[in-house]
Structures are given as structure tokens and as C-alpha cells.
């Protein structure tokens, strides 16, 4: 038996919920009343607590600010059919958090602390999980090195926190993306498979340049030769070519997305032909030219599925069919939403019920 974890709780004096504009839920700007905090010091995770959402104070020499030991996760809680709260595959996020922690030489978080903290926080802030088909409570767990020391080494101490943010739809429009062959997000042997803050920092400049050229996002290619497709911006990428659902195999520089994994399982259960394998840029361009490429979409927690309407390569824009003509993406999106919101049987056992 695992002992029940004791969490210190300090509640807000007055909830901010009344001032939440429920018709204007944008992404990541409004935060629920409470947050979960636990510190790792001298080899031990200590004093897990839930406190009002508020600023934190840091020593200016705090190691992660300088050397970037900072990782995060993203997952969602949804309202089920009877108003119950369902969290989608939280165990996968813990697994990935700890594999990111391992790659960045950080402390790993024990399962009981993660699940007790997550459940207690969601119970306390349950009224922040919005209703509505496109709405959810976005959950952001994260960890960073806290040792106040300017020497370059792995931090001796860490902080793990969970904050949550009610959110509406993420990407609303189909996006225009450009195949990037200059900049890279990640290389083999690097930190691309970890959900590390620094990977995002590296991706901002190329994304900004693509924006200036009229594209919403990039398609990253492999760092060695720019011959293989990796990801779409901050999402994994999938294509339908000749009726098959095709996605790049995990290579070490691709982030192992939980949405990606869920879609592959769901598609197989729908008897859709699925291929996880290296996808060559020239193969994709050829399929776009000859019409075999019928759908392309990014997949990730924030948007679930983000339709791609245009793929640019070497200065040429290839237009894809309209969303209404993306039967596989639409079927998968609906299938996944139905599970997440408890409309169909959760046959994969993906939801954690908060009661
Ligand atoms: C988080 C992330 C994804 C998507 O992962 P999910 O678990 O599906 O949300 C894909 N690519 C990158 C680079 C990411 O950071």
C-alpha cells in the first residue's frame, strides 16, 4: 500500500472564477485559483502544497534561468456527459516528464506526488473546467532547476509545479506551413525527444521568419540532410497518402506526442491503414503534385488536430483539399473527442476520472 500523500493546502480567500469571461476563453492567459508546488532538496521531494496561484520569487542566480534545465508537459481535463471531470492520459505525461528529466539530468518525479497533486488540484479547482465542445482545462505541469549557483552543472535542487488554464479552441483556421530546410528544431543526439523549454526557444526565430513570408508554421526536417519530415511547428504531423495514414517514425529528434500515439491506436481500431516510417520530403512533394496527398494535419494536445491547407516547398505552394474533404482527420478528431468527453466507451482506458 502506498501511503496517502499529505498535501498542505492554502485556499484562496475569494475565487477569481466570477471574473472569468467564459465566452472569451483564449489559450493560456487566464489561470485557475490554485497551483501545486513541490520542491526537491537534498535528494528528497519535500512539502507538497497547493496554494493560491501567485508569483514566485527566485534568487537571480537560479540555475535554470542561466543554463536551461527546464521541462514541461501539457494535458487536458474535459467535462464528461454528466458534468464529471475526465483527464486524458495523465500517466503518459508523467512518463514523458521523467524521460525529459532524465535527458536534462534533472530529478525524476515520483508517481504518488504527481497523481496526488494533480487530483487534489483538480478537485479544488473543479469549477474551472469549462463546459462546451471546444473548451477544456489545459493543465501545465513543469519542472526547473532551482540551485542558486552560477557554475555549470546539474542543479542540486528542483521545483515541480502544476498550473491550469481554462481554454477554448486553439487553432481555429486551417494553417499554411512551409517545409524548412535551413534552421533545425532538434538533431539526433540532442534534446528533441524531451519536452524542454530550450527546444521552443530555438524554434521561435525560424517560425517568425516563416510568418513574415505568410506561413503560420514550419515543417521541420532532419538536421543532417533536410530530407526527412519531422514535425509541424510544435505538433507532430500526419498525412493521408493513397488512403493510408502516414506519420514519421520517432527518430530521437521527434517529440513522442501523446496525441500522436492516441491517434495511431484509434486509427488502427478503425481499420485505417497506418504507417509509421521515415517520410521523405521528395515523396511528400510528389504526392502533393500528383494529388495522392489528400490530407495533412498537425496533432497535439492544444489543438488535437490542426488542418493544413497549404504546404510550401522551395517557393511553391501546394494547396490541399478543404477541411470538409478531410474524412480521416475529421473521423479521428471526432473519435478522440468522443472518448475524451465520455460520449463513447473508453475502451483504451485513457481517462482518469476525478471524483
Ligand atoms: C508537446 C509537443 C508535441 C505534441 O505532444 P502531445 O503530447 O500530443 O501534446 C509535438 N511536438 C512537440 C515539439 C511538442 O513539444
Short mmCIF file of C-alpha atoms and ligand atoms in Angstrom, two decimals:
data_model
loop_
_atom_site.label_atom_id
_atom_site.label_comp_id
_atom_site.label_asym_id
_atom_site.label_seq_id
_atom_site.Cartn_x
_atom_site.Cartn_y
_atom_site.Cartn_z
CA UNK A 1 0.00 0.00 0.00
CA UNK A 2 1.22 3.45 -0.86
CA UNK A 3 0.64 5.82 1.99
CA UNK A 4 -1.75 8.65 1.28
CA UNK A 5 0.38 11.67 0.48
CA UNK A 6 -0.12 14.64 2.78
CA UNK A 7 -0.55 17.86 0.83
CA UNK A 8 -0.60 21.18 2.64
CA UNK A 9 -3.50 23.27 1.27
CA UNK A 10 -3.89 27.04 1.44
CA UNK A 11 -7.12 28.09 -0.25
CA UNK A 12 -7.82 31.44 -1.87
CA UNK A 13 -9.86 33.83 0.22
CA UNK A 14 -12.04 34.62 -2.73
CA UNK A 15 -12.27 32.73 -6.03
CA UNK A 16 -11.47 34.58 -9.28
CA UNK A 17 -14.00 32.42 -11.08
CA UNK A 18 -16.69 35.11 -11.07
CA UNK A 19 -14.45 37.38 -13.16
CA UNK A 20 -13.66 34.68 -15.78
CA UNK A 21 -15.07 35.61 -19.16
CA UNK A 22 -16.44 32.24 -20.26
CA UNK A 23 -17.28 33.43 -23.75
CA UNK A 24 -13.73 34.57 -24.37
CA UNK A 25 -11.62 31.60 -23.39
CA UNK A 26 -8.40 32.07 -25.25
CA UNK A 27 -5.38 29.87 -24.72
CA UNK A 28 -3.09 30.20 -21.70
CA UNK A 29 -3.95 33.69 -20.47
CA UNK A 30 -6.29 33.04 -17.59
CA UNK A 31 -5.40 30.80 -14.68
CA UNK A 32 -7.44 28.95 -12.11
CA UNK A 33 -7.37 29.80 -8.40
CA UNK A 34 -4.72 27.36 -7.20
CA UNK A 35 -1.41 25.76 -8.13
CA UNK A 36 0.52 22.72 -6.95
CA UNK A 37 4.14 23.11 -5.79
CA UNK A 38 6.72 20.63 -4.56
CA UNK A 39 10.47 21.10 -4.06
CA UNK A 40 13.34 18.64 -4.42
CA UNK A 41 16.21 19.25 -1.99
CA UNK A 42 18.97 17.04 -0.64
CA UNK A 43 17.76 14.09 -2.64
CA UNK A 44 14.13 14.29 -1.49
CA UNK A 45 10.84 15.73 -2.70
CA UNK A 46 9.50 17.78 0.20
CA UNK A 47 6.39 19.61 1.39
CA UNK A 48 3.94 19.17 -1.48
CA UNK A 49 1.46 22.02 -1.30
CA UNK A 50 -1.47 23.62 -3.05
CA UNK A 51 -1.53 27.39 -2.72
CA UNK A 52 -3.26 30.34 -4.42
CA UNK A 53 -1.96 31.00 -7.96
CA UNK A 54 0.61 33.73 -7.43
CA UNK A 55 4.06 34.99 -8.35
CA UNK A 56 7.09 33.05 -7.23
CA UNK A 57 10.29 34.66 -6.11
CA UNK A 58 13.70 33.47 -7.30
CA UNK A 59 17.34 34.11 -6.49
CA UNK A 60 18.84 35.81 -9.59
CA UNK A 61 21.48 33.06 -9.79
CA UNK A 62 18.82 30.32 -10.01
CA UNK A 63 20.37 27.77 -12.32
CA UNK A 64 17.59 27.16 -14.85
CA UNK A 65 17.48 30.85 -15.79
CA UNK A 66 21.09 30.62 -16.90
CA UNK A 67 21.56 27.06 -18.11
CA UNK A 68 18.08 25.97 -19.10
CA UNK A 69 17.21 22.93 -17.04
CA UNK A 70 13.52 23.48 -17.63
CA UNK A 71 10.94 20.98 -18.89
CA UNK A 72 7.18 20.95 -19.15
CA UNK A 73 4.09 18.96 -20.04
CA UNK A 74 0.66 19.75 -21.40
CA UNK A 75 -2.56 17.80 -20.91
CA UNK A 76 -6.26 18.49 -20.60
CA UNK A 77 -9.27 17.88 -18.39
CA UNK A 78 -12.69 17.73 -20.06
CA UNK A 79 -16.27 17.64 -18.88
CA UNK A 80 -17.95 14.29 -19.36
CA UNK A 81 -21.60 13.78 -20.26
CA UNK A 82 -22.76 14.10 -16.68
CA UNK A 83 -20.52 17.01 -15.84
CA UNK A 84 -17.82 14.76 -14.39
CA UNK A 85 -14.17 15.64 -14.87
CA UNK A 86 -12.03 13.42 -17.09
CA UNK A 87 -8.28 13.85 -17.53
CA UNK A 88 -6.82 12.46 -20.73
CA UNK A 89 -3.90 10.01 -20.29
CA UNK A 90 -2.11 11.77 -17.40
CA UNK A 91 0.16 8.79 -16.79
CA UNK A 92 1.72 9.27 -20.23
CA UNK A 93 2.64 12.84 -19.31
CA UNK A 94 4.37 11.69 -16.14
CA UNK A 95 6.32 9.10 -18.11
CA UNK A 96 7.40 11.72 -20.62
CA UNK A 97 8.18 14.29 -17.91
CA UNK A 98 10.52 11.80 -16.31
CA UNK A 99 12.16 10.87 -19.57
CA UNK A 100 12.69 14.60 -20.28
CA UNK A 101 14.07 14.97 -16.72
CA UNK A 102 16.44 12.11 -17.33
CA UNK A 103 17.73 13.64 -20.59
CA UNK A 104 18.29 17.03 -18.93
CA UNK A 105 19.93 15.47 -15.89
CA UNK A 106 17.10 16.53 -13.55
CA UNK A 107 15.41 14.77 -10.64
CA UNK A 108 12.57 12.42 -11.55
CA UNK A 109 9.15 12.94 -10.01
CA UNK A 110 7.53 10.04 -8.10
CA UNK A 111 4.15 8.80 -9.28
CA UNK A 112 2.35 9.36 -5.95
CA UNK A 113 3.36 13.02 -5.78
CA UNK A 114 2.29 13.66 -9.37
CA UNK A 115 -1.08 11.94 -9.14
CA UNK A 116 -1.95 13.19 -5.64
CA UNK A 117 -1.03 16.75 -6.60
CA UNK A 118 -2.93 16.60 -9.88
CA UNK A 119 -6.07 15.09 -8.38
CA UNK A 120 -6.19 17.38 -5.35
CA UNK A 121 -5.64 20.45 -7.50
CA UNK A 122 -8.39 19.47 -9.94
CA UNK A 123 -10.81 18.66 -7.12
CA UNK A 124 -10.21 22.05 -5.58
CA UNK A 125 -10.50 23.91 -8.90
CA UNK A 126 -13.14 21.67 -10.48
CA UNK A 127 -15.43 24.59 -11.29
CA UNK A 128 -12.70 25.91 -13.60
CA UNK A 129 -13.16 23.02 -16.04
CA UNK A 130 -15.33 24.71 -18.67
CA UNK A 131 -18.37 23.28 -20.41
CA UNK A 132 -18.69 23.30 -24.16
CA UNK A 133 -17.49 21.20 -27.07
CA UNK A 134 -14.30 23.07 -27.77
CA UNK A 135 -13.48 24.03 -24.20
CA UNK A 136 -11.25 22.27 -21.70
CA UNK A 137 -8.99 22.93 -18.74
CA UNK A 138 -5.41 22.98 -20.00
CA UNK A 139 -3.04 21.56 -17.39
CA UNK A 140 0.59 22.63 -17.39
CA UNK A 141 2.99 20.61 -15.19
CA UNK A 142 6.60 21.83 -15.27
CA UNK A 143 9.94 21.47 -13.52
CA UNK A 144 13.06 23.60 -13.29
CA UNK A 145 16.45 23.66 -11.57
CA UNK A 146 16.47 25.95 -8.53
CA UNK A 147 20.02 25.86 -7.18
CA UNK A 148 21.35 29.42 -6.74
CA UNK A 149 24.77 28.79 -8.31
CA UNK A 150 26.46 30.13 -11.44
CA UNK A 151 28.74 27.13 -12.02
CA UNK A 152 27.71 24.95 -14.95
CA UNK A 153 26.45 21.67 -13.59
CA UNK A 154 23.19 19.88 -12.94
CA UNK A 155 21.20 21.70 -10.29
CA UNK A 156 21.07 20.11 -6.82
CA UNK A 157 17.51 21.25 -6.28
CA UNK A 158 14.34 21.41 -8.40
CA UNK A 159 10.82 22.69 -8.24
CA UNK A 160 7.85 20.92 -9.82
CA UNK A 161 4.59 22.81 -10.27
CA UNK A 162 1.19 22.39 -11.89
CA UNK A 163 -0.86 25.36 -13.06
CA UNK A 164 -4.12 25.15 -15.00
CA UNK A 165 -5.82 27.40 -17.51
CA UNK A 166 -9.38 27.20 -18.87
CA UNK A 167 -9.13 27.28 -22.64
CA UNK A 168 -11.27 27.43 -25.73
CA UNK A 169 -10.33 26.46 -29.25
CA UNK A 170 -6.62 26.72 -30.06
CA UNK A 171 -6.04 26.99 -33.82
CA UNK A 172 -9.30 27.77 -35.46
CA UNK A 173 -8.34 28.12 -39.11
CA UNK A 174 -6.56 25.61 -41.36
CA UNK A 175 -2.89 26.55 -41.47
CA UNK A 176 -0.30 27.30 -44.14
CA UNK A 177 3.03 25.63 -43.45
CA UNK A 178 6.45 25.81 -45.03
CA UNK A 179 8.98 22.98 -45.26
CA UNK A 180 12.07 24.36 -43.52
CA UNK A 181 15.47 23.36 -44.84
CA UNK A 182 17.76 25.85 -43.16
CA UNK A 183 17.00 26.07 -39.47
CA UNK A 184 16.51 22.99 -37.31
CA UNK A 185 14.46 22.40 -34.17
CA UNK A 186 16.39 19.39 -32.95
CA UNK A 187 19.06 16.99 -34.07
CA UNK A 188 19.70 13.34 -33.31
CA UNK A 189 21.57 13.07 -30.05
CA UNK A 190 20.11 16.41 -28.96
CA UNK A 191 17.07 17.14 -26.82
CA UNK A 192 14.33 16.93 -29.47
CA UNK A 193 12.60 13.99 -27.80
CA UNK A 194 12.45 15.86 -24.48
CA UNK A 195 9.78 18.48 -23.81
CA UNK A 196 12.47 21.00 -22.96
CA UNK A 197 11.93 24.76 -22.81
CA UNK A 198 15.09 25.34 -24.86
CA UNK A 199 13.68 23.49 -27.87
CA UNK A 200 10.96 26.10 -28.05
CA UNK A 201 13.44 28.96 -27.76
CA UNK A 202 15.33 27.54 -30.74
CA UNK A 203 12.17 27.35 -32.83
CA UNK A 204 10.96 30.94 -32.38
CA UNK A 205 13.21 32.72 -34.88
CA UNK A 206 12.54 30.37 -37.81
CA UNK A 207 8.81 30.45 -37.01
CA UNK A 208 8.89 34.24 -37.03
CA UNK A 209 10.66 34.30 -40.39
CA UNK A 210 8.08 31.90 -41.82
CA UNK A 211 5.30 34.19 -40.53
CA UNK A 212 6.88 37.13 -42.32
CA UNK A 213 6.69 35.08 -45.52
CA UNK A 214 2.99 34.44 -44.94
CA UNK A 215 3.07 30.99 -43.32
CA UNK A 216 1.59 30.03 -39.96
CA UNK A 217 4.13 27.37 -39.08
CA UNK A 218 7.06 25.31 -40.28
CA UNK A 219 7.52 21.69 -41.12
CA UNK A 220 10.83 20.70 -39.56
CA UNK A 221 13.14 18.39 -41.47
CA UNK A 222 16.02 16.26 -40.21
CA UNK A 223 19.12 18.22 -39.16
CA UNK A 224 21.58 16.14 -41.21
CA UNK A 225 20.22 16.36 -44.75
CA UNK A 226 16.82 18.07 -44.60
CA UNK A 227 15.44 15.10 -46.50
CA UNK A 228 13.05 13.69 -43.90
CA UNK A 229 9.90 15.24 -42.46
CA UNK A 230 9.93 15.52 -38.66
CA UNK A 231 7.20 17.68 -37.10
CA UNK A 232 4.91 20.63 -37.78
CA UNK A 233 5.87 23.52 -35.52
CA UNK A 234 5.04 22.33 -32.01
CA UNK A 235 2.91 19.41 -33.15
CA UNK A 236 3.52 16.00 -34.66
CA UNK A 237 2.49 15.67 -38.27
CA UNK A 238 0.35 13.18 -40.18
CA UNK A 239 -0.51 12.71 -43.83
CA UNK A 240 -3.06 10.74 -45.78
CA UNK A 241 -1.40 9.48 -48.94
CA UNK A 242 -3.19 6.99 -51.16
CA UNK A 243 -5.73 6.42 -48.37
CA UNK A 244 -3.08 5.47 -45.80
CA UNK A 245 -2.42 7.40 -42.60
CA UNK A 246 1.31 8.08 -42.56
CA UNK A 247 3.43 9.69 -39.86
CA UNK A 248 7.20 9.98 -39.39
CA UNK A 249 8.59 7.23 -37.14
CA UNK A 250 10.05 8.50 -33.86
CA UNK A 251 13.69 9.19 -34.62
CA UNK A 252 15.17 10.57 -31.42
CA UNK A 253 14.74 14.15 -32.61
CA UNK A 254 10.94 13.98 -32.79
CA UNK A 255 8.86 14.63 -29.68
CA UNK A 256 6.84 11.50 -28.83
CA UNK A 257 3.39 13.09 -28.74
CA UNK A 258 0.58 11.55 -26.73
CA UNK A 259 -1.96 12.76 -29.28
CA UNK A 260 0.14 11.08 -31.99
CA UNK A 261 0.16 7.83 -30.03
CA UNK A 262 -3.58 8.04 -29.32
CA UNK A 263 -4.45 8.73 -32.95
CA UNK A 264 -2.37 5.80 -34.18
CA UNK A 265 -4.18 3.45 -31.75
CA UNK A 266 -7.56 4.87 -32.66
CA UNK A 267 -6.90 4.72 -36.42
CA UNK A 268 -5.82 1.09 -36.16
CA UNK A 269 -9.02 0.34 -34.22
CA UNK A 270 -10.95 1.96 -37.11
CA UNK A 271 -9.14 -0.36 -39.55
CA UNK A 272 -7.41 2.56 -41.22
CA UNK A 273 -4.05 1.55 -42.75
CA UNK A 274 -1.34 3.14 -40.62
CA UNK A 275 2.32 3.56 -41.45
CA UNK A 276 4.94 4.87 -39.01
CA UNK A 277 8.09 5.24 -41.03
CA UNK A 278 10.56 7.81 -42.31
CA UNK A 279 8.70 10.22 -44.63
CA UNK A 280 10.88 11.80 -47.30
CA UNK A 281 10.38 15.43 -48.34
CA UNK A 282 10.54 14.46 -52.03
CA UNK A 283 7.91 11.75 -51.51
CA UNK A 284 5.60 14.29 -49.89
CA UNK A 285 6.13 16.88 -52.61
CA UNK A 286 5.50 14.28 -55.30
CA UNK A 287 2.30 13.16 -53.56
CA UNK A 288 1.19 16.79 -53.32
CA UNK A 289 1.90 17.28 -57.04
CA UNK A 290 0.11 14.18 -58.27
CA UNK A 291 -2.86 14.51 -55.91
CA UNK A 292 -2.15 11.37 -53.84
CA UNK A 293 -1.76 13.58 -50.76
CA UNK A 294 -5.37 14.03 -49.67
CA UNK A 295 -4.90 15.26 -46.09
CA UNK A 296 -2.21 16.74 -43.88
CA UNK A 297 -2.57 17.81 -40.26
CA UNK A 298 -0.67 18.62 -37.12
CA UNK A 299 -1.55 16.68 -33.96
CA UNK A 300 -1.02 17.75 -30.36
CA UNK A 301 -2.83 18.36 -27.08
CA UNK A 302 -3.52 22.06 -27.55
CA UNK A 303 -5.42 21.81 -30.85
CA UNK A 304 -5.89 18.00 -31.13
CA UNK A 305 -5.90 18.27 -34.93
CA UNK A 306 -4.84 21.28 -36.92
CA UNK A 307 -5.70 21.02 -40.59
CA UNK A 308 -3.03 22.06 -43.07
CA UNK A 309 -4.36 23.81 -46.18
CA UNK A 310 -1.08 24.71 -47.87
CA UNK A 311 2.38 23.17 -47.83
CA UNK A 312 5.18 25.25 -49.30
CA UNK A 313 8.38 23.74 -50.64
CA UNK A 314 11.19 25.58 -52.45
CA UNK A 315 8.95 28.57 -53.07
CA UNK A 316 5.99 26.61 -54.44
CA UNK A 317 2.67 26.47 -52.55
CA UNK A 318 0.83 23.16 -52.73
CA UNK A 319 -2.83 23.54 -51.84
CA UNK A 320 -4.67 20.72 -50.10
CA UNK A 321 -8.36 19.92 -50.06
CA UNK A 322 -10.78 21.73 -47.76
CA UNK A 323 -11.43 20.56 -44.21
CA UNK A 324 -14.82 19.17 -45.19
CA UNK A 325 -12.91 16.88 -47.55
CA UNK A 326 -10.58 15.53 -44.86
CA UNK A 327 -12.57 12.44 -43.89
CA UNK A 328 -9.82 10.66 -41.99
CA UNK A 329 -8.74 13.66 -39.91
CA UNK A 330 -12.35 14.52 -39.15
CA UNK A 331 -13.24 10.95 -38.19
CA UNK A 332 -10.23 10.69 -35.90
CA UNK A 333 -10.88 14.07 -34.32
CA UNK A 334 -14.44 13.10 -33.56
CA UNK A 335 -13.42 9.66 -32.28
CA UNK A 336 -10.85 11.17 -29.95
CA UNK A 337 -13.20 13.91 -28.73
CA UNK A 338 -15.90 11.33 -28.08
CA UNK A 339 -13.55 9.39 -25.83
CA UNK A 340 -12.15 12.46 -24.07
CA UNK A 341 -15.63 13.75 -23.28
CA UNK A 342 -17.06 10.40 -22.23
CA UNK A 343 -19.54 10.16 -25.12
CA UNK A 344 -18.41 6.65 -26.01
CA UNK A 345 -16.92 3.78 -24.07
CA UNK A 346 -13.31 4.46 -23.07
CA UNK A 347 -12.12 1.14 -24.45
CA UNK A 348 -8.44 2.05 -24.20
CA UNK A 349 -8.75 3.13 -20.54
CA UNK A 350 -7.40 6.60 -21.33
CA UNK A 351 -9.45 8.79 -18.99
CA UNK A 352 -8.72 9.44 -15.34
CA UNK A 353 -11.94 10.30 -13.52
CA UNK A 354 -11.63 12.98 -10.86
CA UNK A 355 -14.23 12.34 -8.18
C1 LIG B 1 4.17 18.74 -26.93
C2 LIG B 1 4.68 18.57 -28.32
C3 LIG B 1 4.02 17.77 -29.27
C4 LIG B 1 2.68 17.14 -29.01
O1 LIG B 1 2.65 16.28 -27.92
P1 LIG B 1 1.24 15.92 -27.25
O2 LIG B 1 1.62 15.01 -26.14
O3 LIG B 1 0.42 15.25 -28.27
O4 LIG B 1 0.64 17.19 -26.80
C5 LIG B 1 4.61 17.62 -30.50
N1 LIG B 1 5.77 18.21 -30.81
C6 LIG B 1 6.42 18.99 -29.93
C7 LIG B 1 7.70 19.62 -30.34
C8 LIG B 1 5.91 19.20 -28.66
O5 LIG B 1 6.56 19.97 -27.79
#
